[in-house]
Amino acid sequence: MNAAQPGIFAQGARHHYHLEFDLRPDAPADAVAAALAGLREPAVTVGGGNIVVGFGPELWPRLAPGDGPDRLQPFLPVEGAGRRAPATQHDAWVWLHGIGPDLQLDMARGIVRCMAGVADLATDQPCFVYRDSRDLTGFVDGTENPPVQDAVDVALIPDGQPGARGSYAMTMRWVHRLDAFHGLADPEQERVFGRSKELSIELDDKPDTAHISRVVIEEDGEELQIFRRSTPFGNVGEAGLYFVAFSADPTRFNKMLSRMFGLADGVSDRLLDFSTPMSGSFYFVPSLESLGRVVD
Ligand code: HEM
């Protein structure tokens, strides 16, 4: 049985780092594979921590023809209710998480060095866990995330299917208007998400525009599930959430986005009044075996 990249599920690291790369059009597949092999070198891994590698819909079939998922598509812009989620599809995504910002930075620099000959850096985003796993709005992010023992089924493509034990991932960089959000009284903030702020308890009377009213979707009596691993980023000037989620079925992402942007029923997510997506990409995160076949 193939094994998933363990960093998808590893918990506890408070320091995260996201890199996205655009492949140079003239980079041959074997040079890309050699660059990726460098990610396993001690000079890169010396910081310890987890490395998760994902591939965009153009790159993966070039590196591993015939060894892939059958539903990997580029991220397309989502537009509705006067709001827009732009598509900024890149070719590769590397997510690091570990015990310190210094070590994650060393690893990130090492990875950028490995990739320098074949790809340009498009995203360079350190992130962190804020307080007790809260978004910078102050709301707990992850309350209804599946627990790790269930997350495997939610996130991984099942055995016997193309890309087995790999996962579809979506990344989106959201920039918040924190002053505007924090200018609302607490009960109004709670209505934006549909949960209480302190204890993250679901509101009985949450509005249809609440974030969780939008993203909870039932099909055939079953709730569509994704496994979220988002972390905040920022400084005093610009701050937000680097949204990351994994799924065995990529259509769940599109269904949730279309309800957030009101495409399904004309009702949009109140969260869009306070946060704007600046990027959006889909990636395939292959199993260790599939990744090994590319880099060995
Ligand atoms: C600015 C961006 C976002 C922020 C700050 C945010 C924050 C939150 C918060 C605070 C919760 C409630 C607690 C929890 O169950 O984790 C939540 C739930 C959730 N969010 Fe988001 N979210 C964002 C974007 C998204 C996007 C883009 C999606 C999917 C396309 C999404 C999917 C979900 C799902 C599936 C839940 C769980 C709902 C439930 O089962 O009750 N979120 N989010």
Coordinates of C-alpha atoms and ligand atoms in Angstrom, one line a residue:
M1 CA 0.0 0.0 0.0
N2 CA 1.3 3.5 -0.9
A3 CA 2.0 5.9 2.0
A4 CA 0.8 9.5 2.1
Q5 CA 3.1 12.4 2.6
P6 CA 3.1 12.4 6.4
G7 CA 3.3 16.2 6.8
I8 CA -0.4 16.5 5.5
F9 CA -1.5 15.1 8.9
A10 CA 1.4 15.9 11.3
Q11 CA 0.2 18.2 14.1
G12 CA 1.8 20.4 16.6
A13 CA 4.2 22.6 14.6
R14 CA 3.6 26.3 15.3
H15 CA 5.8 27.6 12.5
H16 CA 4.8 27.2 8.8
Y17 CA 6.2 28.3 5.5
H18 CA 4.6 28.2 2.1
L19 CA 6.6 28.4 -1.2
E20 CA 5.0 28.3 -4.7
F21 CA 7.0 28.1 -7.9
D22 CA 6.5 28.7 -11.6
L23 CA 8.4 26.4 -13.8
R24 CA 10.6 27.9 -16.5
P25 CA 9.0 26.9 -19.8
D26 CA 12.3 25.5 -21.1
A27 CA 13.1 23.4 -18.0
P28 CA 13.4 19.7 -18.9
A29 CA 11.6 17.2 -16.8
D30 CA 14.8 15.5 -15.7
A31 CA 16.3 18.8 -14.4
V32 CA 13.1 19.4 -12.5
A33 CA 13.3 15.9 -11.0
A34 CA 16.9 16.5 -10.0
A35 CA 16.0 19.8 -8.4
L36 CA 13.2 18.1 -6.4
A37 CA 15.7 15.3 -5.3
G38 CA 17.6 18.1 -3.6
L39 CA 14.8 18.6 -1.2
R40 CA 15.9 15.4 0.5
E41 CA 19.5 16.6 1.0
P42 CA 20.7 17.1 4.6
A43 CA 21.5 20.8 3.7
V44 CA 17.7 21.3 3.3
T45 CA 16.3 19.0 5.9
V46 CA 18.8 20.0 8.7
G47 CA 16.1 22.3 10.2
G48 CA 13.9 19.3 10.9
G49 CA 10.2 19.5 10.4
N50 CA 7.8 18.4 7.7
I51 CA 7.9 19.0 4.0
V52 CA 4.8 18.5 1.8
V53 CA 5.2 18.9 -1.9
G54 CA 2.4 19.4 -4.4
F55 CA 2.3 19.7 -8.1
G56 CA 0.1 21.8 -10.5
P57 CA -2.0 20.3 -13.3
E58 CA 0.6 21.0 -16.0
L59 CA 3.7 19.9 -14.2
W60 CA 2.6 16.6 -12.6
P61 CA 1.7 14.8 -15.9
R62 CA 5.0 15.9 -17.4
L63 CA 7.0 14.5 -14.4
A64 CA 4.9 11.3 -14.0
P65 CA 2.9 10.5 -17.2
G66 CA 0.2 8.0 -16.4
D67 CA 0.8 8.1 -12.7
G68 CA -1.7 10.6 -11.5
P69 CA -5.1 11.6 -10.4
D70 CA -7.8 11.9 -13.1
R71 CA -9.4 15.1 -11.7
L72 CA -6.6 17.6 -11.3
Q73 CA -7.7 20.9 -12.9
P74 CA -6.3 24.4 -12.8
F75 CA -7.9 26.7 -10.3
L76 CA -10.4 29.0 -12.1
P77 CA -11.5 32.4 -10.9
V78 CA -14.7 32.5 -8.9
E79 CA -16.8 35.6 -9.3
G80 CA -20.1 36.5 -7.6
A81 CA -21.8 39.0 -5.4
G82 CA -19.4 41.7 -6.6
R83 CA -16.4 39.7 -5.3
R84 CA -13.7 37.7 -7.0
A85 CA -11.3 35.0 -6.1
P86 CA -8.5 35.2 -8.6
A87 CA -6.8 32.2 -10.1
T88 CA -3.0 32.3 -9.7
Q89 CA -2.3 28.7 -10.5
H90 CA 1.4 27.8 -10.0
D91 CA 3.4 24.7 -10.9
A92 CA 4.7 23.5 -7.5
W93 CA 3.9 24.2 -3.9
V94 CA 6.1 23.3 -0.9
W95 CA 4.7 23.6 2.6
L96 CA 7.1 23.4 5.5
H97 CA 6.1 23.2 9.2
G98 CA 8.3 22.7 12.2
I99 CA 9.5 24.0 15.5
G100 CA 10.9 27.5 14.8
P101 CA 10.8 30.4 12.4
D102 CA 14.6 30.3 12.0
L103 CA 14.7 26.6 11.0
Q104 CA 11.7 27.0 8.6
L105 CA 13.5 29.9 7.0
D106 CA 16.7 27.9 6.6
M107 CA 14.7 25.1 5.0
A108 CA 12.8 27.5 2.7
R109 CA 16.1 29.1 1.6
G110 CA 17.6 25.7 0.9
I111 CA 14.5 24.7 -1.2
V112 CA 14.6 27.9 -3.2
R113 CA 18.3 27.2 -3.9
C114 CA 17.5 23.7 -5.1
M115 CA 14.8 24.9 -7.4
A116 CA 16.7 28.0 -8.7
G117 CA 17.8 26.4 -12.0
V118 CA 14.3 25.3 -13.1
A119 CA 11.7 27.5 -11.5
D120 CA 11.0 31.0 -10.3
L121 CA 9.7 31.7 -6.8
A122 CA 6.1 33.0 -6.9
T123 CA 5.0 32.9 -3.3
D124 CA 7.2 33.3 -0.2
Q125 CA 4.9 33.2 2.8
P126 CA 5.9 32.5 6.4
C127 CA 2.9 31.6 8.7
F128 CA 2.3 30.9 12.3
V129 CA -0.2 29.4 14.7
Y130 CA -2.0 32.2 16.4
R131 CA -2.9 31.6 20.1
D132 CA -5.0 28.4 20.5
S133 CA -5.3 27.8 16.7
R134 CA -7.3 30.9 16.0
D135 CA -7.6 32.9 12.9
L136 CA -6.4 36.5 13.3
T137 CA -10.1 37.6 13.6
G138 CA -9.9 35.8 17.0
F139 CA -12.1 32.9 16.0
V140 CA -11.0 29.3 16.5
D141 CA -10.2 27.8 13.1
G142 CA -10.5 24.0 12.9
T143 CA -13.3 23.2 15.3
E144 CA -15.2 21.0 12.9
N145 CA -12.1 19.7 11.1
P146 CA -12.1 15.9 10.9
P147 CA -10.0 14.4 13.7
V148 CA -6.7 12.9 12.3
Q149 CA -8.0 9.3 12.4
D150 CA -10.9 10.4 10.0
A151 CA -8.8 12.9 8.1
V152 CA -7.1 10.1 6.2
D153 CA -10.3 9.1 4.5
V154 CA -11.4 12.7 3.9
A155 CA -8.1 13.8 2.4
L156 CA -6.6 10.8 0.5
I157 CA -7.6 9.3 -2.8
P158 CA -8.7 5.8 -2.0
D159 CA -6.6 2.7 -2.9
G160 CA -7.4 1.4 -6.4
Q161 CA -8.0 4.8 -7.8
P162 CA -5.5 6.8 -10.0
G163 CA -3.2 8.8 -7.7
A164 CA -4.1 6.5 -4.7
R165 CA -2.9 7.8 -1.3
G166 CA -2.2 11.2 -2.9
S167 CA -4.4 14.1 -2.2
Y168 CA -6.0 17.1 -4.0
A169 CA -5.0 20.4 -2.3
M170 CA -6.3 23.9 -2.5
T171 CA -4.3 26.9 -1.4
M172 CA -5.6 30.5 -1.2
R173 CA -4.0 33.5 0.4
W174 CA -6.7 35.7 2.0
V175 CA -6.0 39.2 3.2
H176 CA -8.2 40.4 6.1
R177 CA -9.6 43.8 6.9
L178 CA -9.0 43.3 10.6
D179 CA -9.8 46.8 11.8
A180 CA -13.2 46.6 10.1
F181 CA -13.9 43.2 11.5
H182 CA -12.8 44.1 15.0
G183 CA -14.9 47.3 14.7
L184 CA -18.0 45.0 14.9
A185 CA -19.5 44.2 18.3
D186 CA -18.7 40.6 19.4
P187 CA -22.3 39.3 18.7
E188 CA -22.1 40.7 15.1
Q189 CA -18.6 39.1 14.6
E190 CA -20.1 35.8 15.8
R191 CA -22.8 36.1 13.2
V192 CA -20.2 36.4 10.4
F193 CA -18.8 33.0 11.2
G194 CA -21.9 31.4 12.8
R195 CA -20.0 30.4 16.0
S196 CA -19.3 32.0 19.3
K197 CA -15.9 33.7 19.7
E198 CA -14.6 32.4 23.0
L199 CA -15.6 28.8 22.9
S200 CA -16.5 28.3 19.2
I201 CA -20.0 27.0 19.8
E202 CA -22.3 26.9 16.8
L203 CA -25.0 29.6 17.0
D204 CA -28.6 28.3 17.1
D205 CA -29.8 31.2 15.1
K206 CA -26.9 31.7 12.7
P207 CA -27.8 33.6 9.5
D208 CA -27.8 32.1 6.1
T209 CA -24.8 34.4 5.3
A210 CA -22.7 33.0 8.1
H211 CA -19.4 31.3 6.9
I212 CA -20.4 27.9 8.3
S213 CA -23.9 28.2 6.8
R214 CA -22.2 28.6 3.4
V215 CA -19.6 25.9 3.6
V216 CA -21.6 23.1 5.2
I217 CA -23.1 21.2 2.3
E218 CA -25.0 17.9 2.5
E219 CA -25.2 15.5 -0.4
D220 CA -27.3 12.3 0.0
G221 CA -27.5 12.9 3.7
E222 CA -23.7 13.1 4.0
E223 CA -21.8 16.3 4.8
L224 CA -19.0 17.1 2.3
Q225 CA -15.7 17.1 4.2
I226 CA -12.3 18.6 3.6
F227 CA -9.2 18.6 5.9
R228 CA -8.1 22.1 6.6
R229 CA -4.5 23.1 7.5
S230 CA -4.7 26.9 7.2
T231 CA -2.4 29.2 9.2
P232 CA -2.4 33.0 9.7
F233 CA 0.4 35.3 8.4
G234 CA 1.1 38.9 8.6
N235 CA 2.4 42.0 10.3
V236 CA 0.8 45.3 11.3
G237 CA 0.4 46.4 7.7
E238 CA -1.1 43.3 6.1
A239 CA -2.4 40.1 7.7
G240 CA -4.6 37.2 6.8
L241 CA -5.0 33.5 6.4
Y242 CA -3.1 31.2 4.1
F243 CA -5.9 28.7 3.5
V244 CA -4.8 25.1 2.8
A245 CA -7.2 22.2 2.5
F246 CA -6.9 18.6 1.3
S247 CA -9.6 16.4 -0.1
A248 CA -10.0 13.0 -1.8
D249 CA -12.5 14.7 -4.2
P250 CA -11.5 18.1 -5.7
T251 CA -15.1 19.1 -6.6
R252 CA -15.8 19.7 -2.9
F253 CA -13.6 22.8 -3.0
N254 CA -15.5 24.3 -6.0
K255 CA -18.8 23.5 -4.3
M256 CA -17.8 25.3 -1.1
L257 CA -16.4 28.3 -3.0
S258 CA -19.5 28.6 -5.2
R259 CA -21.7 28.8 -2.0
M260 CA -19.3 31.3 -0.4
F261 CA -19.6 33.5 -3.5
G262 CA -23.3 33.1 -3.9
L263 CA -23.2 31.3 -7.2
A264 CA -25.5 28.5 -6.0
D265 CA -28.4 30.5 -4.4
G266 CA -27.5 34.2 -4.6
V267 CA -26.5 34.3 -0.9
S268 CA -22.9 35.1 -0.3
D269 CA -20.6 34.6 2.7
R270 CA -20.4 37.6 5.1
L271 CA -16.8 36.8 5.6
L272 CA -16.1 38.2 2.1
D273 CA -16.9 41.7 3.6
F274 CA -13.8 41.3 5.8
S275 CA -11.4 39.2 3.8
T276 CA -10.3 39.1 0.2
P277 CA -8.6 36.2 -1.6
M278 CA -5.5 37.2 -3.4
S279 CA -4.5 33.8 -4.8
G280 CA -5.9 30.4 -5.6
S281 CA -4.3 27.2 -6.8
F282 CA -5.0 23.5 -7.0
Y283 CA -2.3 20.9 -6.5
F284 CA -1.8 17.2 -6.4
V285 CA 0.1 16.0 -3.4
P286 CA 1.4 12.5 -4.5
S287 CA 2.0 9.5 -2.3
L288 CA 5.6 9.0 -1.2
E289 CA 5.9 6.1 -3.7
S290 CA 4.8 8.3 -6.6
L291 CA 7.0 11.1 -5.5
G292 CA 9.9 8.6 -5.1
R293 CA 9.5 7.4 -8.7
V294 CA 9.9 11.0 -9.9
V295 CA 13.0 11.9 -7.9
D296 CA 14.9 8.6 -7.7
Ligands
HEM1 C1 -10.6 34.1 5.1 C2 -10.7 32.8 4.9 C3 -11.3 31.9 5.9 C4 -11.4 32.0 7.3 C5 -10.9 33.1 8.2 C6 -12.1 30.8 7.7 C7 -12.4 30.6 9.1 C8 -13.2 29.6 9.5 C9 -13.7 29.4 10.9 C10 -13.4 30.4 12.0 C11 -14.5 28.3 10.9 C12 -15.3 27.8 12.1 C13 -14.5 26.9 13.0 C14 -14.2 25.5 12.3 O1 -15.0 24.6 12.2 O2 -13.0 25.5 11.9 C15 -14.5 27.7 9.6 C16 -15.1 26.6 9.2 C17 -15.0 26.0 8.0 N1 -14.5 26.5 6.9 FE1 -13.5 28.3 6.8 N2 -12.4 30.0 6.7 C18 -12.0 30.6 5.5 C19 -12.1 30.2 4.2 C20 -12.6 29.0 3.9 C21 -12.7 28.4 2.6 C22 -12.1 29.1 1.3 C23 -13.3 27.2 2.6 C24 -13.6 26.2 1.6 C25 -13.7 26.5 0.3 C26 -13.6 27.0 4.0 C27 -14.2 25.8 4.5 C28 -14.6 25.7 5.8 C29 -15.3 24.5 6.3 C30 -15.6 23.2 5.5 C31 -15.5 24.7 7.7 C32 -16.2 23.7 8.7 C33 -17.7 23.9 8.7 C34 -18.4 23.0 9.6 O3 -18.4 21.8 9.4 O4 -19.0 23.5 10.6 N3 -13.2 28.1 4.8 N4 -13.7 28.5 8.8

